[in-house]
Structure formats: C-alpha cells, structure tokens
PDB file of C-alpha atoms and ligand atoms in Angstrom:
ATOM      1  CA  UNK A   1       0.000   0.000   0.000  1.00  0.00           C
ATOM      2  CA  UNK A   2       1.096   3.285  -1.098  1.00  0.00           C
ATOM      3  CA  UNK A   3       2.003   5.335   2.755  1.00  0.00           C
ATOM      4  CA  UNK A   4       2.811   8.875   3.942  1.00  0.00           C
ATOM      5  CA  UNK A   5       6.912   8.577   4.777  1.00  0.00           C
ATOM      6  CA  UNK A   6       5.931   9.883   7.869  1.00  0.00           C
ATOM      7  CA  UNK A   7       3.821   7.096   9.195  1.00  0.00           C
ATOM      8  CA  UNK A   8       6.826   4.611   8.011  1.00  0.00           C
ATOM      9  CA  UNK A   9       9.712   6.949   9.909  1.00  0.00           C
ATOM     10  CA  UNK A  10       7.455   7.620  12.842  1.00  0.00           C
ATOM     11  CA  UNK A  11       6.987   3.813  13.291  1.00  0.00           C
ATOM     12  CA  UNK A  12      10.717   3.103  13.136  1.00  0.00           C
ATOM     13  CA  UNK A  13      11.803   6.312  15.543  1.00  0.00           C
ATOM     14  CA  UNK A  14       9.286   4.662  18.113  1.00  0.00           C
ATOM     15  CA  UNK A  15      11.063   1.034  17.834  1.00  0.00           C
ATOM     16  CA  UNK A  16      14.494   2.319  17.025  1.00  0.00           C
ATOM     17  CA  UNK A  17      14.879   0.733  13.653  1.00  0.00           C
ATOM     18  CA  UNK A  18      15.675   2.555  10.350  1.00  0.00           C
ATOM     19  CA  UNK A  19      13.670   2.383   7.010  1.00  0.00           C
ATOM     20  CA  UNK A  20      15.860   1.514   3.577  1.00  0.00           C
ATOM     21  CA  UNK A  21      15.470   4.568   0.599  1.00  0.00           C
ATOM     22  CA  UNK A  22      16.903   3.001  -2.239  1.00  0.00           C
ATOM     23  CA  UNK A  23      16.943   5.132  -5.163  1.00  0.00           C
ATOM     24  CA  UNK A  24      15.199   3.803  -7.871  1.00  0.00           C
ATOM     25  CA  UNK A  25      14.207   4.957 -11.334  1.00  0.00           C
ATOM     26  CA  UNK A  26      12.480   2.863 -14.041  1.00  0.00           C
ATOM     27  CA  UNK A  27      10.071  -0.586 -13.627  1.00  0.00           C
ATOM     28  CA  UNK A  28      12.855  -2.551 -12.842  1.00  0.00           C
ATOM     29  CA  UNK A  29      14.312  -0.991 -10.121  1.00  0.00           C
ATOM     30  CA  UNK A  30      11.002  -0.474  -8.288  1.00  0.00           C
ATOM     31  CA  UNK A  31      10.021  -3.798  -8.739  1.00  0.00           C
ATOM     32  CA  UNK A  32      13.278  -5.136  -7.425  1.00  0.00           C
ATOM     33  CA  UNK A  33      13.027  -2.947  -4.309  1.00  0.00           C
ATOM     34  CA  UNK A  34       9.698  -3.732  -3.924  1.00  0.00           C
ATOM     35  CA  UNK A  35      10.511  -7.434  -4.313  1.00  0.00           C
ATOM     36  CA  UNK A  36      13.328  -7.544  -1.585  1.00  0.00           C
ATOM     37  CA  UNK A  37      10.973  -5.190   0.869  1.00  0.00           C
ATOM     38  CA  UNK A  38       7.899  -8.149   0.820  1.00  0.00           C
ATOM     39  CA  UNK A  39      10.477 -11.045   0.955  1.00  0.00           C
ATOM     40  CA  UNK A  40      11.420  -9.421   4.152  1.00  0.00           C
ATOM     41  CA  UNK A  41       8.374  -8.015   5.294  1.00  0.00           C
ATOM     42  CA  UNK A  42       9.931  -4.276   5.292  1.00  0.00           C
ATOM     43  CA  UNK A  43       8.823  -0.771   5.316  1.00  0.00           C
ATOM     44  CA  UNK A  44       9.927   0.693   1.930  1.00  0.00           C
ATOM     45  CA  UNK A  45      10.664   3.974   1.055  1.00  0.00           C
ATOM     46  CA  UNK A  46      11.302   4.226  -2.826  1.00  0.00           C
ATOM     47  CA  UNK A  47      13.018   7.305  -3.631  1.00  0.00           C
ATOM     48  CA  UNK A  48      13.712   9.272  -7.119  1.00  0.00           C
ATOM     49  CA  UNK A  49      16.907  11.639  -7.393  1.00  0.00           C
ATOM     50  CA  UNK A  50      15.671  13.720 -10.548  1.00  0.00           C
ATOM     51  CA  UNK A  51      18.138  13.875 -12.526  1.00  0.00           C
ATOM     52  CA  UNK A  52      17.795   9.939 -13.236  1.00  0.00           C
ATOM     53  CA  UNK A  53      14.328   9.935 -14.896  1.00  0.00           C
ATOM     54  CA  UNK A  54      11.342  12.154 -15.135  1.00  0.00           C
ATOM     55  CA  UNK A  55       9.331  13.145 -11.875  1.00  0.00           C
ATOM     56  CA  UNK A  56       5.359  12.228 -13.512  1.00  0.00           C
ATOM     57  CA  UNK A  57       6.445   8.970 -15.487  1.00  0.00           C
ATOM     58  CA  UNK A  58       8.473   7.890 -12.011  1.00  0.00           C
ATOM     59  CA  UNK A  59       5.187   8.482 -10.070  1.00  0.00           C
ATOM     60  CA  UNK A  60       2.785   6.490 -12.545  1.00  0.00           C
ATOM     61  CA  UNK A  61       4.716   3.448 -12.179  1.00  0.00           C
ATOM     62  CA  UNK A  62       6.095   3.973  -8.486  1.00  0.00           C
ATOM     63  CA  UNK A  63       2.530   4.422  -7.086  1.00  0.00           C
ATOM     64  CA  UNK A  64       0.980   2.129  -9.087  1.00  0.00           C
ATOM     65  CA  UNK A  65       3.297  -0.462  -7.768  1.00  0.00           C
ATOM     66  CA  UNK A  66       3.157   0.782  -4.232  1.00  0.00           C
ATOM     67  CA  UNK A  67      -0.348   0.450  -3.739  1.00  0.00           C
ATOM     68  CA  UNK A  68      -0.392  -3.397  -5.746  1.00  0.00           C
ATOM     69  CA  UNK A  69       2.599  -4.064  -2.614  1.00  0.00           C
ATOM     70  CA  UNK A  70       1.730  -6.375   0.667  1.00  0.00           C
ATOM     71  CA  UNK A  71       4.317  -3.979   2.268  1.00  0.00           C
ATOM     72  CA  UNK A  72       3.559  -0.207   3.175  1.00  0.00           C
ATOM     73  CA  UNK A  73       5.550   1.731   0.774  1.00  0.00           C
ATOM     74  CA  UNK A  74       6.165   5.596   0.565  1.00  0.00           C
ATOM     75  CA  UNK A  75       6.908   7.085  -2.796  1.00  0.00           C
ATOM     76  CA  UNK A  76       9.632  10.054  -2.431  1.00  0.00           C
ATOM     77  CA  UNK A  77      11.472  12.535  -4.417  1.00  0.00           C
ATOM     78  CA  UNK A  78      15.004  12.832  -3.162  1.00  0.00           C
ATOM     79  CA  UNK A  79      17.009  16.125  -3.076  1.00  0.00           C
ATOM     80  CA  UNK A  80      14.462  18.576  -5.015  1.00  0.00           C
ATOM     81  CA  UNK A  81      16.256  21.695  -5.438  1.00  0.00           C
ATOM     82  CA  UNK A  82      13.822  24.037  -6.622  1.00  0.00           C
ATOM     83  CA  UNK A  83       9.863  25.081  -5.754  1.00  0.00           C
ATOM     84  CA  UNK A  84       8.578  23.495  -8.880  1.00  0.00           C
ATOM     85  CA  UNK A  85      10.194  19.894  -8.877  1.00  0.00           C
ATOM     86  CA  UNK A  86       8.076  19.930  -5.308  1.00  0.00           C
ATOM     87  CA  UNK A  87       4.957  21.295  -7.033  1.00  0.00           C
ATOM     88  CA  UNK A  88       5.372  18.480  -9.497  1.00  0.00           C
ATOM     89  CA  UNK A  89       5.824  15.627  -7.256  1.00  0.00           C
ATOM     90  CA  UNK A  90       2.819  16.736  -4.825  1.00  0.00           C
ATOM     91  CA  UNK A  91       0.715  17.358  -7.747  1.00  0.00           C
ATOM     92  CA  UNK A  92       1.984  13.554  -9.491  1.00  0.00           C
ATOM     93  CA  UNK A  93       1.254  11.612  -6.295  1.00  0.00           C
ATOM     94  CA  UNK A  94       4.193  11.249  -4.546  1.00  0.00           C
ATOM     95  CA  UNK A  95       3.633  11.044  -0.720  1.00  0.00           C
ATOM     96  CA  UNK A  96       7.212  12.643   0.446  1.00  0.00           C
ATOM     97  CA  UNK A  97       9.408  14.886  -0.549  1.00  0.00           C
ATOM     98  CA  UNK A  98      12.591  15.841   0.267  1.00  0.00           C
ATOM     99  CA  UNK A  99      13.466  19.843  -0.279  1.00  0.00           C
ATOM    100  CA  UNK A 100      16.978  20.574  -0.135  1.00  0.00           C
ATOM    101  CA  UNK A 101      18.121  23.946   0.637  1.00  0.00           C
ATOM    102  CA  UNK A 102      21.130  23.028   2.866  1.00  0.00           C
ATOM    103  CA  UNK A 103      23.501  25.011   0.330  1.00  0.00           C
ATOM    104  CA  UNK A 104      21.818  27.961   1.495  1.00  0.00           C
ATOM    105  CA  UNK A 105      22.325  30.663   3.840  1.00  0.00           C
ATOM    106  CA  UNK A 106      20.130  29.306   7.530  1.00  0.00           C
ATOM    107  CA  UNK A 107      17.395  32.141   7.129  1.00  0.00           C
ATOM    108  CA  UNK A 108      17.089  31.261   3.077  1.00  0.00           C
ATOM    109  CA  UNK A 109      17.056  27.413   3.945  1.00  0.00           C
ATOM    110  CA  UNK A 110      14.148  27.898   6.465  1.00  0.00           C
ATOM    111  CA  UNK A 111      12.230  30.532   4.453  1.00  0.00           C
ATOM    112  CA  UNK A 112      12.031  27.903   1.500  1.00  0.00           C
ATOM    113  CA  UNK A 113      11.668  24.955   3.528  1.00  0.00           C
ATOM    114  CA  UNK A 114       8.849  26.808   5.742  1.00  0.00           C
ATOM    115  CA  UNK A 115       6.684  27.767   2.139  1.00  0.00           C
ATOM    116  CA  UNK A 116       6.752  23.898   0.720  1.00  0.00           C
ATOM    117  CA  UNK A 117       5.774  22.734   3.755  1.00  0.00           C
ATOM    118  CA  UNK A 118       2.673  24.633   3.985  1.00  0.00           C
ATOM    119  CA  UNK A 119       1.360  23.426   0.769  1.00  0.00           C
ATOM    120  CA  UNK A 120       2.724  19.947   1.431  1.00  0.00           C
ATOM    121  CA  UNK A 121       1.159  19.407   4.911  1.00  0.00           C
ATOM    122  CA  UNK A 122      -2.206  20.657   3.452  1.00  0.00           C
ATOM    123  CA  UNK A 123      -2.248  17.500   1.288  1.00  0.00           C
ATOM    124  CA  UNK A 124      -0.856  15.170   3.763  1.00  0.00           C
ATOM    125  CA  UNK A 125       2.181  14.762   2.199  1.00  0.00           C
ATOM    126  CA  UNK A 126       4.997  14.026   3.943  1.00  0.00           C
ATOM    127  CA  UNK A 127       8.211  16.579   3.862  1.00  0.00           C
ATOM    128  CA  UNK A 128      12.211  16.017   4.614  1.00  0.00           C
ATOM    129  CA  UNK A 129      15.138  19.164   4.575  1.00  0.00           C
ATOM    130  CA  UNK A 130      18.566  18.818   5.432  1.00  0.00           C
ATOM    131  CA  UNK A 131      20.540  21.093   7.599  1.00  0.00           C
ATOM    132  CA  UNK A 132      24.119  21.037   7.567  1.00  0.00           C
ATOM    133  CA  UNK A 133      25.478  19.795   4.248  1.00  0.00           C
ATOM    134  CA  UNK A 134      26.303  16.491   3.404  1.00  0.00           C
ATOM    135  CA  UNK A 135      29.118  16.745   0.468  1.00  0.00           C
ATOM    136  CA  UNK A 136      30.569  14.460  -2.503  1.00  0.00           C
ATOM    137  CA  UNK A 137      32.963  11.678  -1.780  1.00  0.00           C
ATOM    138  CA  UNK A 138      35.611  12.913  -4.179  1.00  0.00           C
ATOM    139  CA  UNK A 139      36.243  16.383  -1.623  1.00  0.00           C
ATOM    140  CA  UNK A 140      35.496  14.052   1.593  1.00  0.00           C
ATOM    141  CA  UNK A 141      38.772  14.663   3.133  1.00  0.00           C
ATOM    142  CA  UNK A 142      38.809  18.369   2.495  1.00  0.00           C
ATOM    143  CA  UNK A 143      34.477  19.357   3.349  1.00  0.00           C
ATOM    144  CA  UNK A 144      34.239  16.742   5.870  1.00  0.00           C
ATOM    145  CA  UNK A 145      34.131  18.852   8.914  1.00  0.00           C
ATOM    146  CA  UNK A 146      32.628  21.739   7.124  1.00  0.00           C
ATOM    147  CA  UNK A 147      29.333  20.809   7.227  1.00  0.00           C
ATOM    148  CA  UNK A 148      28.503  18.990  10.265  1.00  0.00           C
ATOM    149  CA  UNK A 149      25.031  19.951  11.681  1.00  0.00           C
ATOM    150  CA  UNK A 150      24.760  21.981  14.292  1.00  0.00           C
ATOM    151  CA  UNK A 151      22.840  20.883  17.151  1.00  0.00           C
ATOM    152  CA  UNK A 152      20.657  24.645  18.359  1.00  0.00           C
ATOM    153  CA  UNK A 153      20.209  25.711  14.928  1.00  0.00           C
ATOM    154  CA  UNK A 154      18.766  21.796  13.905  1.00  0.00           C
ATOM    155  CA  UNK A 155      16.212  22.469  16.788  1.00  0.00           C
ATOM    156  CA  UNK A 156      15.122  26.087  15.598  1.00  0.00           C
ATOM    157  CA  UNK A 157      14.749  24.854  12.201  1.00  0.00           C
ATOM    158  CA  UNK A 158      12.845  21.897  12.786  1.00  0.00           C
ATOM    159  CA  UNK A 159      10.335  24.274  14.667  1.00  0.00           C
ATOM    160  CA  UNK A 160      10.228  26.720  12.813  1.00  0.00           C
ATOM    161  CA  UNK A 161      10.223  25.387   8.859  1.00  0.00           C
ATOM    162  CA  UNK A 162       7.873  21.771  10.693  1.00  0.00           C
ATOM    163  CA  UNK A 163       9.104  19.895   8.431  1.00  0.00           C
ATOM    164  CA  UNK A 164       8.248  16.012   9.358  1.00  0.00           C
ATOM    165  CA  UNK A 165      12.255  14.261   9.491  1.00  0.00           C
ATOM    166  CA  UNK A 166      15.613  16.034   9.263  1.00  0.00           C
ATOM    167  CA  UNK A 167      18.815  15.039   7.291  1.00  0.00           C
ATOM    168  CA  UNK A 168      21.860  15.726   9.466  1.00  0.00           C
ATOM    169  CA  UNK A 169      25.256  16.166   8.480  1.00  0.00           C
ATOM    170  CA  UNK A 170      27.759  13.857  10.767  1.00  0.00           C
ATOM    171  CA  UNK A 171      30.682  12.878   9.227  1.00  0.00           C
ATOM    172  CA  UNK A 172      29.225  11.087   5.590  1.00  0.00           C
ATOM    173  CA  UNK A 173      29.344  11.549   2.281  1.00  0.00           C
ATOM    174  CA  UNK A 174      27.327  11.259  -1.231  1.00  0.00           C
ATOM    175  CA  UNK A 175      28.900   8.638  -4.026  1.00  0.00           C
ATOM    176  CA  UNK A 176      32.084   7.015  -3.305  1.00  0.00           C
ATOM    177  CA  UNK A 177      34.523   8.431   0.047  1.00  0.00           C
ATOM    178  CA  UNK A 178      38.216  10.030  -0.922  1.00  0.00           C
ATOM    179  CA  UNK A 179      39.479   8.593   2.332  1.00  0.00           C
ATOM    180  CA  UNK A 180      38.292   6.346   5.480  1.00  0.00           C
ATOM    181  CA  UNK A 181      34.440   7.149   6.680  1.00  0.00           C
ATOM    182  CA  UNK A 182      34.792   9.315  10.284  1.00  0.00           C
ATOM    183  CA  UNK A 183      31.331   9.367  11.828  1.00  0.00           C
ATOM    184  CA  UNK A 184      30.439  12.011  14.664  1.00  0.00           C
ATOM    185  CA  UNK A 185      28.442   9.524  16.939  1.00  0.00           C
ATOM    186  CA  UNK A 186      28.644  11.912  19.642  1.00  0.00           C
ATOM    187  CA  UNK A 187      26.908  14.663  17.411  1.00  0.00           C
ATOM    188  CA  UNK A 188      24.278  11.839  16.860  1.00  0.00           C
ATOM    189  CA  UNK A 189      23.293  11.214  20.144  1.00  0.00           C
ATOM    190  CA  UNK A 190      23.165  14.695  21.213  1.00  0.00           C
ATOM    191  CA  UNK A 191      21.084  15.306  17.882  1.00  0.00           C
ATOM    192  CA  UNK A 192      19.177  12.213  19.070  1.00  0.00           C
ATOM    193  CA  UNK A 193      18.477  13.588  22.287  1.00  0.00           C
ATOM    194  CA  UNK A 194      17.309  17.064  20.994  1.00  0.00           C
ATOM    195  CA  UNK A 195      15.419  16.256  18.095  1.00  0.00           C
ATOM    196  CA  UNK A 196      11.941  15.440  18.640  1.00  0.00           C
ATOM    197  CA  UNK A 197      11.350  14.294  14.540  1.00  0.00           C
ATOM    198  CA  UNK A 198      13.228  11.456  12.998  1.00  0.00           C
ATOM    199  CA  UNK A 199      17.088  11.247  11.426  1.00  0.00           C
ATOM    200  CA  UNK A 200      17.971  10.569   8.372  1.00  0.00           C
ATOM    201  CA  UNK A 201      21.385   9.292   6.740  1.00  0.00           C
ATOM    202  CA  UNK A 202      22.426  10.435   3.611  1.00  0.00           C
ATOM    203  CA  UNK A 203      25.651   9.354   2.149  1.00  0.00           C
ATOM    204  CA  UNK A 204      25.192   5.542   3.459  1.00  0.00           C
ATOM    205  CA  UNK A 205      27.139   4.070   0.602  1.00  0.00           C
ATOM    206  CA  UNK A 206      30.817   2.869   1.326  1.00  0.00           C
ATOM    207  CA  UNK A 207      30.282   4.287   5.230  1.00  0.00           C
ATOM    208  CA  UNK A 208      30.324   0.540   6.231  1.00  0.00           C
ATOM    209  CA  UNK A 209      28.043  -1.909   8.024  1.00  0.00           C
ATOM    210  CA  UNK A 210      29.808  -1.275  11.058  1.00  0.00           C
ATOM    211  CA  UNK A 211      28.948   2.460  10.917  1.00  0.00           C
ATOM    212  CA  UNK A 212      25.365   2.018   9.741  1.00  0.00           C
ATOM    213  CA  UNK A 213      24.292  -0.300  12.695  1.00  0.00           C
ATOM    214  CA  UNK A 214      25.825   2.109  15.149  1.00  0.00           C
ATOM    215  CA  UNK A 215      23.673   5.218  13.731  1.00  0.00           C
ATOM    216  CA  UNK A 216      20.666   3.245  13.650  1.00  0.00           C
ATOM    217  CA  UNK A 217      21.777   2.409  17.318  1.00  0.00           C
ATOM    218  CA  UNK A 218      22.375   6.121  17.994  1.00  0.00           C
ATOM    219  CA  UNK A 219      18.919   7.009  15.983  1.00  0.00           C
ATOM    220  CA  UNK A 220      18.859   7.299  12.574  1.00  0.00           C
ATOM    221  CA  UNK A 221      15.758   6.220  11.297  1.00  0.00           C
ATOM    222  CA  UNK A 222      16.337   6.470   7.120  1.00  0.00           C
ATOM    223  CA  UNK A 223      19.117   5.370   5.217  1.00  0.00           C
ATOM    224  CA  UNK A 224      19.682   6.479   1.798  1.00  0.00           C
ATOM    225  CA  UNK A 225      21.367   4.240  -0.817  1.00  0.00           C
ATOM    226  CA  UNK A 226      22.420   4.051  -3.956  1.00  0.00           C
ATOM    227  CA  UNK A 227      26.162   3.796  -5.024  1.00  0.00           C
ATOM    228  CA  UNK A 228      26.741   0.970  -3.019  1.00  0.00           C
ATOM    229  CA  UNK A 229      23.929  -0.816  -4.488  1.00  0.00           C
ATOM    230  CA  UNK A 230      25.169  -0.161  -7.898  1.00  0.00           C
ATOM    231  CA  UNK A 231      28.589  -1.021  -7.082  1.00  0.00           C
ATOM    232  CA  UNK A 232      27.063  -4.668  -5.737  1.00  0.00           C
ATOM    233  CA  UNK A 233      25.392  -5.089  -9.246  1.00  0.00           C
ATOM    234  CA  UNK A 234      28.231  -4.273 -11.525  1.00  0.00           C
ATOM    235  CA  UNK A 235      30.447  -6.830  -9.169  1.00  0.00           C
ATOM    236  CA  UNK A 236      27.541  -9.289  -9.578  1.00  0.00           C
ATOM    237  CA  UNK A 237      27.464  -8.554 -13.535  1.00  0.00           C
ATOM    238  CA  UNK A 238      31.577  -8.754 -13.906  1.00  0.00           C
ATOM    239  CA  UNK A 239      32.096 -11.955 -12.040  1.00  0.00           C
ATOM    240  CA  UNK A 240      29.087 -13.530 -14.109  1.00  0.00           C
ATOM    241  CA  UNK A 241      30.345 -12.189 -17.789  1.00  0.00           C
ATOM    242  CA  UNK A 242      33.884 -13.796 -16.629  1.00  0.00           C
ATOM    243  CA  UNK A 243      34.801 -16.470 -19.462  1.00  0.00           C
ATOM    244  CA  UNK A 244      31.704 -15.684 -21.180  1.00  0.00           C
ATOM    245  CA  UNK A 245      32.255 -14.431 -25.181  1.00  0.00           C
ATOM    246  CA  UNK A 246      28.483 -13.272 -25.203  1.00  0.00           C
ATOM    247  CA  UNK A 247      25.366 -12.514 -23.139  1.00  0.00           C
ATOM    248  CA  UNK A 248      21.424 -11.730 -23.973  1.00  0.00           C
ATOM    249  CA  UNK A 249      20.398  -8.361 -23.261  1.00  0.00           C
ATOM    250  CA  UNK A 250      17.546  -9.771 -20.915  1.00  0.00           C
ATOM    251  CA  UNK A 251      19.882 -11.975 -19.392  1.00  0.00           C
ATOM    252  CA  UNK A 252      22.130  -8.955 -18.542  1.00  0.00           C
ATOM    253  CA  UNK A 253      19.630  -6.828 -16.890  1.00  0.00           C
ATOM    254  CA  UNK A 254      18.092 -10.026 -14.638  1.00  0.00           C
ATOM    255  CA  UNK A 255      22.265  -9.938 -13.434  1.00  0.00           C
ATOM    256  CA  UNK A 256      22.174  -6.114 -12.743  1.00  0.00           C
ATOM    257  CA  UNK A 257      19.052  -6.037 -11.162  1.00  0.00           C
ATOM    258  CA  UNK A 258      19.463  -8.984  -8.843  1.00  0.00           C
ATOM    259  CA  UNK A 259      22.772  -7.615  -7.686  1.00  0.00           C
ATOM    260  CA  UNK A 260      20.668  -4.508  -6.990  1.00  0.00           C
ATOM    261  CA  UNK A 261      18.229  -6.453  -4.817  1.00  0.00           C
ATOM    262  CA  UNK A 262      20.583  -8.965  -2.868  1.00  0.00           C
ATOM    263  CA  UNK A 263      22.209  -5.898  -1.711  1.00  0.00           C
ATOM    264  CA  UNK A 264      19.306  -3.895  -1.016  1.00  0.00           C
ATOM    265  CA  UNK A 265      18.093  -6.914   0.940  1.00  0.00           C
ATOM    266  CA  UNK A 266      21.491  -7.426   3.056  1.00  0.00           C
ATOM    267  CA  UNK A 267      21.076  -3.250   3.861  1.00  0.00           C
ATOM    268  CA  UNK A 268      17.363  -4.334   5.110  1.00  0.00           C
ATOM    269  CA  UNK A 269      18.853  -6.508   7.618  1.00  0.00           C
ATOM    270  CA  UNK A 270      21.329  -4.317   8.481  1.00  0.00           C
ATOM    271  CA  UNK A 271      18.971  -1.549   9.599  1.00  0.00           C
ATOM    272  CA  UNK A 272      17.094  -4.294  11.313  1.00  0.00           C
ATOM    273  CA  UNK A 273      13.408  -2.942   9.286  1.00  0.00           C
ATOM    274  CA  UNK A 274      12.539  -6.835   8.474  1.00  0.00           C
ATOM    275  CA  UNK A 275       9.526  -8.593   9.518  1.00  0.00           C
ATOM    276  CA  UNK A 276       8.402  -4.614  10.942  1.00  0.00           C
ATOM    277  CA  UNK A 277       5.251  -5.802   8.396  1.00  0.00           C
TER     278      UNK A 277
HETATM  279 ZN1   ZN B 301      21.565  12.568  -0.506  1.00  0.00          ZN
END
C-alpha cells in the first residue's frame, strides 16, 4: 500500500529501527526494491533523485506499484532543489518529498523549507530538509568537517520550517569516500536527544556496516542508498560475464538487477526494518 513517509519513519523512531530509501528509477528498479521489501516483510521507502528519470512517469509506475505491494511503501522525491520539482511531485502523487536547501544561507534554507511545507502538509504529504550539508565523496577529506550539523540551529529549524524528518550532516558523504568514513556519533546522540522528529542518513554508501548499525543504534531512522547498491550489481554482472564471449540483453539486466536487490536486501537486515510488516 502506497504510505505517507511519515507514518513509516514515525513507526521506526518509536522502535528504534531505520527504514531503507533506495533510489530507484524505471520498472525494474522499483520492482526489485519492492521485491526484496515483501520477501522481508519491510517498510519501503522508494526514492527518485531527478536527474535519473522524469518526476510524472516515475510516479505512474512507483505508485501504481506501491499500492499493488503487501508492504507499506512511501513514494519520495530525493534532493528537489527548486519550488517546482516539489509542485510536481505533490501534484503527481508522490507522498514525500525531500526539499533541499542546505547550500543555502540558515534564514534562506528555512524561508524555503517553511513555504513547501505549507502546501505539502495541506495534502498530507509528507516533507524532509537537510541542515548542515552532506558533500561528494571525491572532496570528503577536504568538506568533511565543514558541514557537520549543528545541534541549536537543527532544533530552531525543525520548529520553525515543521518539516516532518531532518537530514543531518555527521561525518558522511554522497557517491564514493576520498578517504576512510569518520562518523560524529557523539553529534548523533546529542542530535538524538534534541530532536523530537526522525534522522535521516544520507551518504550511506561505502560508510560501512559497522557504521550504519551504530547510527541506527544512535537514531537514525532512514538510510539512503544508492552507489553501493550499484557497485554490488556491476560486481555481480563482472564476475558472471567472466569467461563468457556473449550474453542476452535480458539476461544482462536479470544480473544487474538482482545484484541490486541482494544488496538492497542485506542493507534491510542491516537496519534491522525486516519482519516490521
Ligand atoms: Zn543525498
């Protein structure tokens, strides 16, 4: 069934679990997400960065396919950076969005977070902003520390834009890191302790199953992915082409895609949302 994110991150802040946001972006990668979420009776939440299809055609199949699933399923558009991308998802059915403004000055951040909100909430759809910036892999050992949320302004913002679940900044990074993974559990907990909405992870890829488990521990309650599950399919797709002089096209994608999934499935574990269904 197709969900409000809210209900599914609510649910996991109140039994200390975290929901899996793969992103996704054509039939096949939906299905496979959705697949893995019902083989392990999880929360989904499936989740389209823009620039990897179009906003409308992502929604007609993602919701369609949501509301078909035995598993409650949010459909979310990751990191929209401007007023009409969140128009467009709201208005295409999405039930989440995410509205990034954490480049911006803290006044600019809230004043744009503060106006989606409004028209969000009045059609019970559910809304994420990030404060603090979480950076690119490649500059990881230079923006690292830049960033890092910080813990008063985290609790005026989430009052004062009421936006449903906060991305923090604590030490990861988007795509693959330039240098070992340094998480600020401490900044966590205290974020943890302050924050009365959920957490959510960005950068989850390549941070390490160690790392994950301990900021579920310490509170994170959404975990984005993608590079690492891409990284798991192109492994799965190398090792299987080894020796081979040809493979059919169909053939090729079932390989990608179940890569895709077994991973997907493993990070479901990991943030312990199986059998939450
Ligand atoms: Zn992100």
């Amino acid at each position: 069934m197709l969900v409000t994110m809210k209900k599914l991150l609510d649910d996991a802040k109140k039994n200390n679990y975290a929901v899996v946001a793969p992103n996704a972006w054509n039939e096949d990668t939906i299905r496979m997400s959705i697949v893995a979420a019902e083989q392990e009776k999880a929360p989904l939440i499936l989740a389209l960065y823009p620039v990897m299809a179009n906003i409308e055609d992502f929604a007609q199949i993602a919701c369609k396919f949501a509301e078909d699933s035995k598993v409650p399923v949010a459909v979310h558009l990751d990191h929209g950076s401007q007023f009409e991308e969140a128009v467009r998802a709201i208005r295409s059915g999405y039930s989440s969005i995410m509205v990034d403004r954490s480049q911006l000055p803290y006044d600019e951040n809230v004043k744009e977070v503060k106006e989606i909100v409004k028209i969000a909430h009045s059609v019970g759809v559910t809304v994420e902003a990030e404060l603090g910036h979480v950076g690119q892999g490649k500059d990881y050992t230079k923006t690292r520390d830049c960033g890092l949320t910080n813990v008063e302004e985290a609790l005026r913002f989430v009052e004062e834009t009421q936006v449903d679940c906060l991305a923090v900044a604590i030490g990861t990074s988007h795509g693959v890191y330039c240098g070992e993974p340094k998480i600020d559990f401490n900044l966590l907990k205290v974020l943890n302790e302050n924050i009365k909405v959920p957490l959510v992870l960005h950068g989850s890829s390549g941070t390490g199953d160690e790392n994950i488990s301990k900021c579920v521990e310490y509170g994170i309650n959404k975990i984005n992915l993608f590079t690492d599950l891409d990284l798991a399919a192109s492994d799965m797709f190398i090792e299987y082409i080894k020796n081979k002089s040809s493979i059919r096209i169909v053939e090729a994608c079932n390989i990608l895609y179940n890569g895709y999934k077994e991973k997907l499935i493993h990070n479901i574990k990991l943030v312990k949302s199986n059998n939450r269904v």
